Every structure is written in structure tokens, then in C-alpha cells.
Short mmCIF file of C-alpha atoms in Angstrom, two decimals:
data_model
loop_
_atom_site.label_atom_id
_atom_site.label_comp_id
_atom_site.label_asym_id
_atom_site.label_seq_id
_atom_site.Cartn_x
_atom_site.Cartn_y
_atom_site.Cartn_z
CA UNK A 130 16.47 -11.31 -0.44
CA UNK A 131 17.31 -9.29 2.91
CA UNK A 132 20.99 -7.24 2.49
CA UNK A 133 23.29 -5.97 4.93
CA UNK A 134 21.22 -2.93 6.24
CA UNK A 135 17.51 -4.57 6.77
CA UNK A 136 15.83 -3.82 3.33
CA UNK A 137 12.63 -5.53 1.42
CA UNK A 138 12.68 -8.75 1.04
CA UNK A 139 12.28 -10.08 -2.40
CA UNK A 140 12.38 -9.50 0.35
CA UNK A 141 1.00 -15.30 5.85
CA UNK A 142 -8.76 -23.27 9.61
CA UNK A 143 -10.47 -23.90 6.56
CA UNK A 144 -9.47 -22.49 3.09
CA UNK A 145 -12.83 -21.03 1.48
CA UNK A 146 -12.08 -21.70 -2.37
CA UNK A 147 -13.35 -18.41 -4.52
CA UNK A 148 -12.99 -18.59 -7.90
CA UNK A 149 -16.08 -17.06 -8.10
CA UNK A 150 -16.99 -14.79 -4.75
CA UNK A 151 -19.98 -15.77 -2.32
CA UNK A 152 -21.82 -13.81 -0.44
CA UNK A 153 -20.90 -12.92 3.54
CA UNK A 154 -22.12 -16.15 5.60
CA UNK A 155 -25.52 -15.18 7.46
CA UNK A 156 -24.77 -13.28 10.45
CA UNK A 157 -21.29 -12.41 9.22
CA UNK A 158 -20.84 -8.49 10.47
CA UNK A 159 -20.90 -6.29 7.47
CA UNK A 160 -17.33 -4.66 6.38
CA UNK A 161 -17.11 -1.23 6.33
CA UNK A 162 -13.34 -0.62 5.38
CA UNK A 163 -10.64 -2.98 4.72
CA UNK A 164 -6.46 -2.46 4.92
CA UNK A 165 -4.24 -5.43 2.87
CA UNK A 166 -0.83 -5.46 3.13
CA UNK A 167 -0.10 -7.43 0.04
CA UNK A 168 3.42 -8.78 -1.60
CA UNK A 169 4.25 -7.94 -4.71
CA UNK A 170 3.86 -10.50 -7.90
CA UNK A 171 6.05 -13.17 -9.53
CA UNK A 172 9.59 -11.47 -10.18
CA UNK A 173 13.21 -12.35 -11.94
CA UNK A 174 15.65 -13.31 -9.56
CA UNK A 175 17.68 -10.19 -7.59
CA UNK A 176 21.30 -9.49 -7.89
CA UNK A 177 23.30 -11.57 -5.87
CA UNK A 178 19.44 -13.36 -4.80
CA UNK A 179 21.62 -16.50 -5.56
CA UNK A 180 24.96 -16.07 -3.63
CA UNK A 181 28.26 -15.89 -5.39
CA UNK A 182 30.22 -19.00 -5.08
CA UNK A 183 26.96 -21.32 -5.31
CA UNK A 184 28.05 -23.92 -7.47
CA UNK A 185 25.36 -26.33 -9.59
CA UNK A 186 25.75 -29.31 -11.80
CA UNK A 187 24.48 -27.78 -14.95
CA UNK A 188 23.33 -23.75 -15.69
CA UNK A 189 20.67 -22.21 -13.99
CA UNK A 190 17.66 -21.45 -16.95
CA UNK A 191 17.51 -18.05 -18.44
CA UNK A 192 14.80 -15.77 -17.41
CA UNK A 193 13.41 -13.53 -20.14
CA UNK A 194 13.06 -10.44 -18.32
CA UNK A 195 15.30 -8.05 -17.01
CA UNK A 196 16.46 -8.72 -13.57
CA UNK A 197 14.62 -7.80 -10.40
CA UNK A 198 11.30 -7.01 -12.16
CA UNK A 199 8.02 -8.26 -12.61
CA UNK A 200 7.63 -10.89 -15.64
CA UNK A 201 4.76 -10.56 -18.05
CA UNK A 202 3.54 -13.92 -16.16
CA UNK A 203 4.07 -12.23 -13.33
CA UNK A 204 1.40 -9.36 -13.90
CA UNK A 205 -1.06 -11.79 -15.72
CA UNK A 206 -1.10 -12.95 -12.04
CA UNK A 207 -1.78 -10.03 -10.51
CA UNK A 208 -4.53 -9.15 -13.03
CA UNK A 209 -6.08 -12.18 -12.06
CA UNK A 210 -6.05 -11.60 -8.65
CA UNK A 211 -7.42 -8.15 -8.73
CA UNK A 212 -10.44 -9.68 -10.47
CA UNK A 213 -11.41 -12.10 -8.18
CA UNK A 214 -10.87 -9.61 -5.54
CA UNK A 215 -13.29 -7.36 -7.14
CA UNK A 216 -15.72 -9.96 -6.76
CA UNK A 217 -14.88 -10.65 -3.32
CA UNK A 218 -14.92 -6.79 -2.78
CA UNK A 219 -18.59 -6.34 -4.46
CA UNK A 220 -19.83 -9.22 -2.67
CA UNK A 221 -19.16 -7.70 0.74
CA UNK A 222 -20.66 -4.18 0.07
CA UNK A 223 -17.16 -2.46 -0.34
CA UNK A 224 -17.52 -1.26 -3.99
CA UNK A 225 -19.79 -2.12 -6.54
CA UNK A 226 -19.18 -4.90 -8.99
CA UNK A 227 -18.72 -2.98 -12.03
CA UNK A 228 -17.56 0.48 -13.04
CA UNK A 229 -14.55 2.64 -11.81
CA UNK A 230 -14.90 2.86 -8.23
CA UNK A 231 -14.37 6.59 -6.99
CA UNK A 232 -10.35 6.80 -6.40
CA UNK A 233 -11.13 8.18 -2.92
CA UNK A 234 -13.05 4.59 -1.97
CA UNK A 235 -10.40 2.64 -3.43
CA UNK A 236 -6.14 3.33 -2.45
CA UNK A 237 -2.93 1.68 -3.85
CA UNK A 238 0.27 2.23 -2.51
CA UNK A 239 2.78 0.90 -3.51
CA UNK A 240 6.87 0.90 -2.29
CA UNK A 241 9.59 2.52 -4.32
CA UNK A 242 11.04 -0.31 -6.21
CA UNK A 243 9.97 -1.32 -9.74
CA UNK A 244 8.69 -4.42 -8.87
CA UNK A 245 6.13 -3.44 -6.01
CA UNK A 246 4.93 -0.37 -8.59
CA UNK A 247 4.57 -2.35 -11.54
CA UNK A 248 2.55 -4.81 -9.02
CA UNK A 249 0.06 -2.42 -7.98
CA UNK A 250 -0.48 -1.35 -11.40
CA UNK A 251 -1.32 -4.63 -12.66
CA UNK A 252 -3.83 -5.61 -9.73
CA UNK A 253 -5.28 -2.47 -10.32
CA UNK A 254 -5.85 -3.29 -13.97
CA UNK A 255 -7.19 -6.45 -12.68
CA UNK A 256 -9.58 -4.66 -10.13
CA UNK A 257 -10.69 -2.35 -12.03
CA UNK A 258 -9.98 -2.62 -16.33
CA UNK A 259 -9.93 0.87 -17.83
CA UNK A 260 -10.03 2.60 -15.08
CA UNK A 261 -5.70 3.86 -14.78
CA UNK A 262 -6.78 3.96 -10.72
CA UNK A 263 -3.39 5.94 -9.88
CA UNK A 264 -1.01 3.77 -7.63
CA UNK A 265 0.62 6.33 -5.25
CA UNK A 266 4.16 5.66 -4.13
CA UNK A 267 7.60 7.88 -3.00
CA UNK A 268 8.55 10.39 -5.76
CA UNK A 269 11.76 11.62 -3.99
CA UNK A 270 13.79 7.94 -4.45
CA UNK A 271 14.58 7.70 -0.64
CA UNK A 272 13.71 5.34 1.47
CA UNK A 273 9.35 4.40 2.20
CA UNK A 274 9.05 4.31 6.62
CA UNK A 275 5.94 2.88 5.38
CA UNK A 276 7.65 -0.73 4.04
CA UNK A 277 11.10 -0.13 4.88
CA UNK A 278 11.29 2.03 8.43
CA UNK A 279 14.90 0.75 8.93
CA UNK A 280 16.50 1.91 6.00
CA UNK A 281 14.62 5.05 6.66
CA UNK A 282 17.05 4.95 9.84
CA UNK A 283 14.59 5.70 12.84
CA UNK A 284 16.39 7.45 15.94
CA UNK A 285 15.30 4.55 17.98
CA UNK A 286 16.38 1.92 16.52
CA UNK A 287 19.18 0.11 18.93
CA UNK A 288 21.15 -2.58 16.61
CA UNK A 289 22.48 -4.41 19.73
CA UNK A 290 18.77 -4.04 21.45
CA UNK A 291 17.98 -6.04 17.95
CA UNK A 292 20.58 -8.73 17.85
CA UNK A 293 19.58 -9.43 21.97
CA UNK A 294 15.92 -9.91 20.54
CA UNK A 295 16.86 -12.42 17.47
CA UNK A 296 19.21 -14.66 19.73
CA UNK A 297 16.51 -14.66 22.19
CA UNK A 298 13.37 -15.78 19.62
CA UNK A 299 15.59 -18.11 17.47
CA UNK A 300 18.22 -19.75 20.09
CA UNK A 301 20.65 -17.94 17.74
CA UNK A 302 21.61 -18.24 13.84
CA UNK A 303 23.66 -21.32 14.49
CA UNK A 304 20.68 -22.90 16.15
CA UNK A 305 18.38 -21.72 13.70
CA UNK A 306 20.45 -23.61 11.05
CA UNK A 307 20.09 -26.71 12.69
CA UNK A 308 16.37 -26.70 13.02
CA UNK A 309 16.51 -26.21 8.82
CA UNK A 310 19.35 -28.69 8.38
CA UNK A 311 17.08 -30.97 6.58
CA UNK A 312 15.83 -28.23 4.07
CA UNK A 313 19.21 -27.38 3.89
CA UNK A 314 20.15 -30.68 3.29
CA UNK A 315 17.81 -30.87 0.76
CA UNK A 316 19.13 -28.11 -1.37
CA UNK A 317 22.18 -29.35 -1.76
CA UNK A 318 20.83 -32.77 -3.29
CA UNK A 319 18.75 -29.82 -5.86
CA UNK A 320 21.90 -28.13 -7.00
CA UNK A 321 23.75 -31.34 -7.29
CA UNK A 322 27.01 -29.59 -7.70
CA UNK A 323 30.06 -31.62 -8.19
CA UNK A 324 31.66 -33.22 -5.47
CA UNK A 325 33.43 -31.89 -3.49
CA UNK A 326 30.97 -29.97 -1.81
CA UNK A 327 28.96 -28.21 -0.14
CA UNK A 328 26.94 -26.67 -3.25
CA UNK A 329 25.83 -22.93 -1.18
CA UNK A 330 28.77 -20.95 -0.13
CA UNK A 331 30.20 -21.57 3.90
CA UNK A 332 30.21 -18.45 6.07
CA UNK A 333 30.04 -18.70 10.27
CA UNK A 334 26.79 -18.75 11.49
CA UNK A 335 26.50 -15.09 12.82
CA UNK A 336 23.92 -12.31 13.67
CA UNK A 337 25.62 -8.70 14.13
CA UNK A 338 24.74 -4.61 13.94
CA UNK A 339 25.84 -3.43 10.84
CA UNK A 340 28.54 -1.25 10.80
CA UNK A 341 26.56 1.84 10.54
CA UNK A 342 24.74 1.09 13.40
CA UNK A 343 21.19 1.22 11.37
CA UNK A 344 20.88 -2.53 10.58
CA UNK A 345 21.52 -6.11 11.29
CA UNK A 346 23.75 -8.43 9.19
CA UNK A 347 23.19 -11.88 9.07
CA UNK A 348 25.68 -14.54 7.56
CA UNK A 349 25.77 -18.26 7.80
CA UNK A 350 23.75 -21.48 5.94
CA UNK A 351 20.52 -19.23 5.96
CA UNK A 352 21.91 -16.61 4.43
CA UNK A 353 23.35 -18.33 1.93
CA UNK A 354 20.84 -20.77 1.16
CA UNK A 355 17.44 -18.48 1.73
CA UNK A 356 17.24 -16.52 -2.03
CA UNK A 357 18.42 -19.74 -3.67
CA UNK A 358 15.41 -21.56 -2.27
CA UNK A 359 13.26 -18.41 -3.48
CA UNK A 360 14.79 -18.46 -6.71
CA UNK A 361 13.66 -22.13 -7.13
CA UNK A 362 10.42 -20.92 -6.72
CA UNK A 363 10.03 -18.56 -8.51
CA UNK A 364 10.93 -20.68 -11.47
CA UNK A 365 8.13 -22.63 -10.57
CA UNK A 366 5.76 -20.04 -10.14
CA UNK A 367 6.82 -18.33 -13.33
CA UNK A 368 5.87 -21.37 -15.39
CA UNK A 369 8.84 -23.13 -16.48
CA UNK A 370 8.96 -26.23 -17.72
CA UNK A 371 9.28 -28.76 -14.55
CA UNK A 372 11.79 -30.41 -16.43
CA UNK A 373 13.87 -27.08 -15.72
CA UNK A 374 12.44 -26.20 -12.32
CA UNK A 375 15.20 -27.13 -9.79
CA UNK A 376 16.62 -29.09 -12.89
CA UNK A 377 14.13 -31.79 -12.61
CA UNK A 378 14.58 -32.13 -9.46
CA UNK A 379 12.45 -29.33 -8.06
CA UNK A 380 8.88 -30.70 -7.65
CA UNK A 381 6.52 -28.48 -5.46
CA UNK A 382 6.36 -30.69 -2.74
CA UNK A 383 10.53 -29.85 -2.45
CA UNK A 384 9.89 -26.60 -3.21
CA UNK A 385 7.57 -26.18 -0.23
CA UNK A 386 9.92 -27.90 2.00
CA UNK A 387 12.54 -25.69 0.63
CA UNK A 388 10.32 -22.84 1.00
CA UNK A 389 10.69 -23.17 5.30
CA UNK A 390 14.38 -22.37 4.32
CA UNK A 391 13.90 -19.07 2.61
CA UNK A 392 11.11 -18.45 5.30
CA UNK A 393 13.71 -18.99 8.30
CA UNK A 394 15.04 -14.86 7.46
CA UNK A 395 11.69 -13.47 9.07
CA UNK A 396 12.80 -15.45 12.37
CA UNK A 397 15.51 -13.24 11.97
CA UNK A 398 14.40 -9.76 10.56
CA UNK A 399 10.80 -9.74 10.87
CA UNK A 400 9.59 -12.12 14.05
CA UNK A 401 11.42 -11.27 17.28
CA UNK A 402 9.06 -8.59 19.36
CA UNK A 403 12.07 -5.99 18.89
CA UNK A 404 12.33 -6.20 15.25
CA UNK A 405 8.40 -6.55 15.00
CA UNK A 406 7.77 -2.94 16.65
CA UNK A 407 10.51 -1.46 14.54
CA UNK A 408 8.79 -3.00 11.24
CA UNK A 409 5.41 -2.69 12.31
CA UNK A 410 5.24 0.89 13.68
CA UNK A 411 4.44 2.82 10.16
CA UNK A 412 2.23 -0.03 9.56
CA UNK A 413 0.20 0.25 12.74
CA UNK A 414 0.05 4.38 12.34
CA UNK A 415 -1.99 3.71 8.57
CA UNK A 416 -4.31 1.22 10.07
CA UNK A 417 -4.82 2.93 12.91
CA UNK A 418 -5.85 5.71 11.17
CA UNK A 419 -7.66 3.78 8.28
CA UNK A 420 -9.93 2.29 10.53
CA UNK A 421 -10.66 5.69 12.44
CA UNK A 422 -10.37 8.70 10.28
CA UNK A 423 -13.66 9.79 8.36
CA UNK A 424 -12.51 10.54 4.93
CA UNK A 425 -10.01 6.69 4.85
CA UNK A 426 -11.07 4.91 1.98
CA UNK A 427 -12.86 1.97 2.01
CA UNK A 428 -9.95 -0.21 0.79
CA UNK A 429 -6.68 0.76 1.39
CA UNK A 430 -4.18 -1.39 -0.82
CA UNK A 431 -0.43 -1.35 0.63
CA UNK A 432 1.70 -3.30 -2.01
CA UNK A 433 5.13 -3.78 -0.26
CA UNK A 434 7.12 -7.03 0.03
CA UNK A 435 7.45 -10.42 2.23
CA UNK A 436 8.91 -8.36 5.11
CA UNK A 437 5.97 -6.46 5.60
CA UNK A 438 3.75 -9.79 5.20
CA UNK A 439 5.70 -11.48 7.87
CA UNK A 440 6.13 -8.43 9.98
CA UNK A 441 2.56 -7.90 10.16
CA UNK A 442 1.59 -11.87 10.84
CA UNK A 443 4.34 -11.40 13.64
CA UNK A 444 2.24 -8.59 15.58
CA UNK A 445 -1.00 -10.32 15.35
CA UNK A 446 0.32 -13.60 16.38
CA UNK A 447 -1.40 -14.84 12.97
CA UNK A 448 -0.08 -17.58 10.59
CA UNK A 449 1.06 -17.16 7.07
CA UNK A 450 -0.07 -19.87 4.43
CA UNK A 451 -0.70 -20.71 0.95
CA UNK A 452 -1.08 -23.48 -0.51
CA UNK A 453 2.16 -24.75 -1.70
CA UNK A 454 4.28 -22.79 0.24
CA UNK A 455 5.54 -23.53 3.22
CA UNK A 456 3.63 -21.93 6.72
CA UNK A 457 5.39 -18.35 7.20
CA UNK A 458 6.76 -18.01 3.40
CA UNK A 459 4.40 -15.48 2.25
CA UNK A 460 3.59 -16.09 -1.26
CA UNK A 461 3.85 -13.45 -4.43
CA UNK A 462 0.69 -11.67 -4.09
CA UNK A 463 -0.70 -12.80 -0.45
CA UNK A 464 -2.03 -10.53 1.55
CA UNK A 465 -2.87 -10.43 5.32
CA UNK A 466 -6.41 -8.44 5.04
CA UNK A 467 -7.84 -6.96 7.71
CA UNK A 468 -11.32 -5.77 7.63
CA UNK A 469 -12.76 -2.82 9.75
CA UNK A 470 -16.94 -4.29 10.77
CA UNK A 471 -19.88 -3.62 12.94
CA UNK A 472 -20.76 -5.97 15.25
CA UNK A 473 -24.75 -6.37 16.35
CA UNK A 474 -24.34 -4.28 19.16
CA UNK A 475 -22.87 -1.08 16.92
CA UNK A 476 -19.50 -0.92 17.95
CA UNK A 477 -16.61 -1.31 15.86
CA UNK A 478 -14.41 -4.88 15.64
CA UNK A 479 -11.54 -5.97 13.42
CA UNK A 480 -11.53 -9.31 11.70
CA UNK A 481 -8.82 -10.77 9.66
CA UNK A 482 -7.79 -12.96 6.56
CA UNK A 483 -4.66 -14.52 4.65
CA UNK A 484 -5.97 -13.91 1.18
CA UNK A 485 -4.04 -15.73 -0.98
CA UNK A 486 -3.71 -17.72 -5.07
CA UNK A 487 -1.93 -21.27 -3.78
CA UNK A 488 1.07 -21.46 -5.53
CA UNK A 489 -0.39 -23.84 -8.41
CA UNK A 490 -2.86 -21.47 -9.56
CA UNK A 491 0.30 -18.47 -9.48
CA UNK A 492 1.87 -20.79 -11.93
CA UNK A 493 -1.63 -20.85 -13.76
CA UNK A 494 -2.04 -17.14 -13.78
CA UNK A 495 -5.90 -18.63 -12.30
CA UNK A 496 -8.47 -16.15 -10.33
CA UNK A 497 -8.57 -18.77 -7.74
CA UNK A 498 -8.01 -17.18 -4.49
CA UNK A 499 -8.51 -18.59 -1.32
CA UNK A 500 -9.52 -16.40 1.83
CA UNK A 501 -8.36 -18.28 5.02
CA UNK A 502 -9.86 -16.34 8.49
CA UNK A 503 -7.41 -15.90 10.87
CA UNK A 504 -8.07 -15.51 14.65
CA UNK A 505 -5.83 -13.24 16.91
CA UNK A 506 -4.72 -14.76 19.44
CA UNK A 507 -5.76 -13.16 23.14
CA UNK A 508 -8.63 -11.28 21.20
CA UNK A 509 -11.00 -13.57 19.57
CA UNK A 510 -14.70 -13.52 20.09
CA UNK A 511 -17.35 -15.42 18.82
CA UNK A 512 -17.55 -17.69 15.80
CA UNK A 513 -16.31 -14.86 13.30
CA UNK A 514 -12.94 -14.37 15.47
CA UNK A 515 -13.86 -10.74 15.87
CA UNK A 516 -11.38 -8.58 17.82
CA UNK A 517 -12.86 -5.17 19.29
CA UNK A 518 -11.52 -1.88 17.58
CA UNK A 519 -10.28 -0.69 21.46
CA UNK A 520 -8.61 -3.85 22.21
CA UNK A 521 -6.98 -4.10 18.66
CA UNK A 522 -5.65 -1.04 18.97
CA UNK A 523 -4.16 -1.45 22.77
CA UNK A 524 -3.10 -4.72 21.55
CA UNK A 525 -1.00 -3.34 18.23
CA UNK A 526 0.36 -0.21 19.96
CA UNK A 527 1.70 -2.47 22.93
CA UNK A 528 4.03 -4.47 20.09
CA UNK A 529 5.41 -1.45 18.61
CA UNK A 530 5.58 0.56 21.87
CA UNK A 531 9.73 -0.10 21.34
CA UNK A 532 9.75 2.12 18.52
CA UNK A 533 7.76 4.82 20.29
CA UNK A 534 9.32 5.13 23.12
#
């Protein structure tokens, strides 16, 4: 869930199926590096992810881990999905399909928190059994510019420059609420609390600068409803009995409907252009520098949370979608991968994916993984929606150029 001061939230054409990896199409450019900024795995609800003063008709289940971390289903996930990126990895040329790739080809870093560490240990263990590749992340307990730049507090950073920028990309919070009335709506009949209600606490519908000055604060029917959404989903994805998802009541069509809900923070903290550049800025610096420097590895892992997921879709103008979630939810695990090749004529291009499990094979703990291409809009060329290395980079620089300046 997003706090106060803007912090992680726990904060994405044709789907090509891959439980087992194919080759590059014909005439598909070869990929020379790649850069995923990935969400971490299936995690126990957060404190407070379900506001105080929610009311329900009967107990929410019991989760067996501790809060806030990554369940043993969780990681089985994540294993899973390292393998069948191996596969996909090998199969493009990247790193070979067996053995411990050389820890200089192959990065993971990871945020600060438990949950994103413990998530790039397990894909590692996924990508590469036996091998302990290390998963790098702060040592020093402060904040990571890297996935959280505003709690890092950048000089920059104008809150009132911020709130101007969300009331002009979502019409306002109040507005915003009424385009998700129905999902709201919806929730309410899920929690079935008794009458009167409403079920999720009441606040105004509001969008201010913290009082520090660092960070926004949001409060209203998003706020209140977004983790609860999430934490039906998570139940879900974490393999309860559907009987006890949502109460009974929770099927994963609902829970993709429900899903817009708990998507409907990034239109607030992640999508408007101002709170893009802010987000995006350490982002753009690693990529940049990925896809230039000579000694970047050839896959650089960045294991950080939906913020950074949505953030990232935001400044390529890219969709984010898995299967049973709803569009712009990023799901536990997805990753918007973006792949450093050489076109015919030698020079460099940028092409990218939303690699993704769908949220039935989460629930499975399944190596299916689905690798949906993504075209950028304003540079997209040919049938492989290739977008020059110059242009990508003009292009990137230009949406964070608030945080620079």
C-alpha cells in the first residue's frame, strides 16, 4: 500500500504462452543486454494494508506467515519464474542454458525491504539452482533513490508542483472515485459488513503535500478501499481455498474488477508526467547506463515493487497486463523488460516486453510465463516495435527532465 510520504507500494497484442521457451522469431534482432524492473512475489498483507475501521461480516482468514513478507508459496513462485526465464534467457543468446552464469553477466538488485530481498533470492534460486548468485541491495537501512527517490527526499521535488500534476491527469481524487464507483461498489457487496454501512472507512476525497513537504497524502474511497482490494488478491494468489477468498464471494473475475480499484493509486503516485520524472529519474540513469557502458551486464535484474512497475509503464506510454489482473495492476512478479538489440543495419534499438505468470498460474506456483511485446508509442518501427537507442534515450530523459532541472 502507498503511506503518507510516497513509499513502495505493496506498493504492466498477443500473449506468446512459454512454458517452455522458443526460439527468437526469424528476423527477430538478436539481444545483447536486457534491464527488468520486476515486482516482488506473493506477500502477507502490510500493516494497516487493510484500513482500520473496515468492518466485514465474518473474520478475515489467517495467513501463516509473518506479516509483510514473502510466503513459502510466495517464493515457490518466484522459483518458478526464474526457471522459465532461464529458458527464455538461453533461448535468446543471453546466458547459456545450464551452469552458473558468471555474476558479472547476470545482476540482482533488489530494494531494502524483506520482501523485495527475499524475492530476488528466490528467482535467483529459480534462475540459476546452486549457484547463491548474490542479490545486491542497501546495507546502510536508508532509503534506495533507485525504487524509492521520494523518500530519499530529492531537492527538487515541489509537493504543490505534484498535487497540480495529479488533479490535472485524474480530474482530481473525488473524480477519480467516481470513475471506480462500481469497483467500489463492488467491494462493499465482498465485505458484506452489517448494515449500516458503508463496509471501508469514509474520509473526504483529498490529494495534499505532506506536511514535511517531501510527499503527497492521499485520503478518500481510494485510499481506503485500494490495499483491501490487494489483500483480496493476494489471498487468491496465495492459494486459499476459494471458499475463503473474498469469503466466497471473491471469484477472479471480481477480483480483477476489483483489481482496477487498487490500480487507481498509480493515477495518483506513479502516472501524472510530474510524479513520473520524479519516480523514473534513478530508473532512467541505470538503463541509460546499462544499455551504454561496456562492462553492464547482460541482464540487469531490478526487484523493487508496483510503483516502480507502473512508474516505468507511465514513461514509455506502455500498458501493464496480466492475465487476471486488471490493465495497470502490475502483478507479483511482472516485469516490464526491456531488451538492448542490433538492428540489420548495426546500430543499436530498444525493444520491450510485459513479462508476466497470469494470475492463475501465481496461484499454481506454474513456470508459465507469458511475454507480451509492447510498442512505445511515438517510437515504433517495423514489425518488432523497435525504438532506436538515440531516440529512446531523448525520449526517456525528456519525461524526467522535471527532476533534473
Amino acid at each position: 500500500m502507498i503511506r503518507p510520504l510516497i513509499r513502495a507500494v505493496t506498493l504492466t497484442a498477443f500473449l506468446v504462452f512459454t512454458p517452455l521457451a522458443s526460439a527468437a522469431p526469424a528476423g527477430t534482432p538478436g539481444i545483447e543486454r536486457m534491464v527488468l524492473v520486476m515486482r516482488h512475489g506473493v506477500r502477507t498483507p502490510l500493516h494497516g494494508e487493510v484500513p482500520d475501521g473496515t468492518r466485514t461480516g465474518a473474520p478475515w482468514p489467517e495467513w501463516k506467515a509473518p506479516d509483510e513478507q514473502i510466503t513459502p508459496h510466495g517464493a515457490k513462485a518466484l522459483r518458478a519464474l526464474g526457471e522459465a526465464d532461464r529458458r527464455w534467457f538461453a533461448a535468446h543468446g543471453l546466458i547459456a542454458a545450464t551452469g552458473c552464469p558468471d555474476t558479472s553477466a547476470v545482476r540482482i538488485r533488489a530494494n531494502i525491504s524483506p520482501r523485495t530481498i527475499e524475492s530476488g533470492r528466490d528467482y535467483a534460486d529459480g534462475l540459476a539452482p546452486g549457484c547463491a548468485l548474490p542479490v545486491s541491495h542497501r546495507m546502510d537501512g536508508g532509503a534506495d533513490p533507485l525504487f524509492e527517490p521520494l523518500s530519499a527526499h530529492p531537492a527538487k521535488f515541489d509537493a504543490d508542483a505534484a498535487v497540480a500534476s495529479i488533479r490535472s491527469f485524474t480530474g482530481g481524487p473525488a473524480a477519480l472515485a467516481e470513475r471506480h464507483r462500481a469497483g467500489l461498489t463492488l467491494l462493499e457487496t465482498v465485505l458484506a459488513c452489517p448494515a449500516p454501512g458503508p463496509c471501508s472507512p469514509v474520509a473526504p476525497s483529498a490529494v495534499v503535500p505532506t506536511a514535511d513537504g517531501h510527499g503527497i497524502s492521499l485520503t478518500g474511497p481510494i485510499r481506503a478501499a485500494s490495499g483491501t482490494a490487494q489483500v483480496l488478491m493476494l489471498e487468491y494468489l496465495e492459494g486459499f481455498p476459494l471458499a475463503k477468498v473474498g469469503w466466497g464471494r471473491a471469484t477472479p473475475d471480481v477480483l480483477k474488477r476489483l483489481g482496477a480499484v487498487h490500480g487507481a493509486l498509480f493515477d495518483v503516485f506513479s502516472r501524472p508526467p510530474y510524479m513520473t520524472a520524479f519516480q523514473m529519474a534513478p530508473t532512467v540513469d541505470r538503463i541509460l547506463r546499462d544499455f551504454t557502458a561496456k562492462d553492464a551486464p547482460r541482464i540487469d535484474m531490478l526487484v523493487g515493487h508496483d510503483t516502480n512497475v507502473a512508474a516505468l509503464g507511465a514513461l514509455l506510454q506502455v500498458p501493464v497486463e496480466a492475465p487476471g489482473f486488471a490493465k495497470g495492476d502490475p502483478s507479483p512478479g511482472g516485469a516490464l523488460a526491456l531488451a538492448l538489440v542490433r538492428q540489420g543495419d548495426g546500430n543499436p534499438a530498444v525493444k520491450v516486453w510485459y513479462r508476466s505468470q497470469s494470475a492463475q498460474a501465481i496461484r499454481a506456483a506454474s513456470d508459465q510465463v507469458q511475454w507480451t511485446p509492447l510498442a512505445i508509442p511515438g517510437c515504433d518501427e517495423g514489425a518488432d516495435h523497435l525504438c532506436p537507442l538515440p531516440r529512446f534515450k531523448t525520449l526517456i530523459l525528456a519525461r524526467t527532465a522535471a527532476a533534473r532541472e
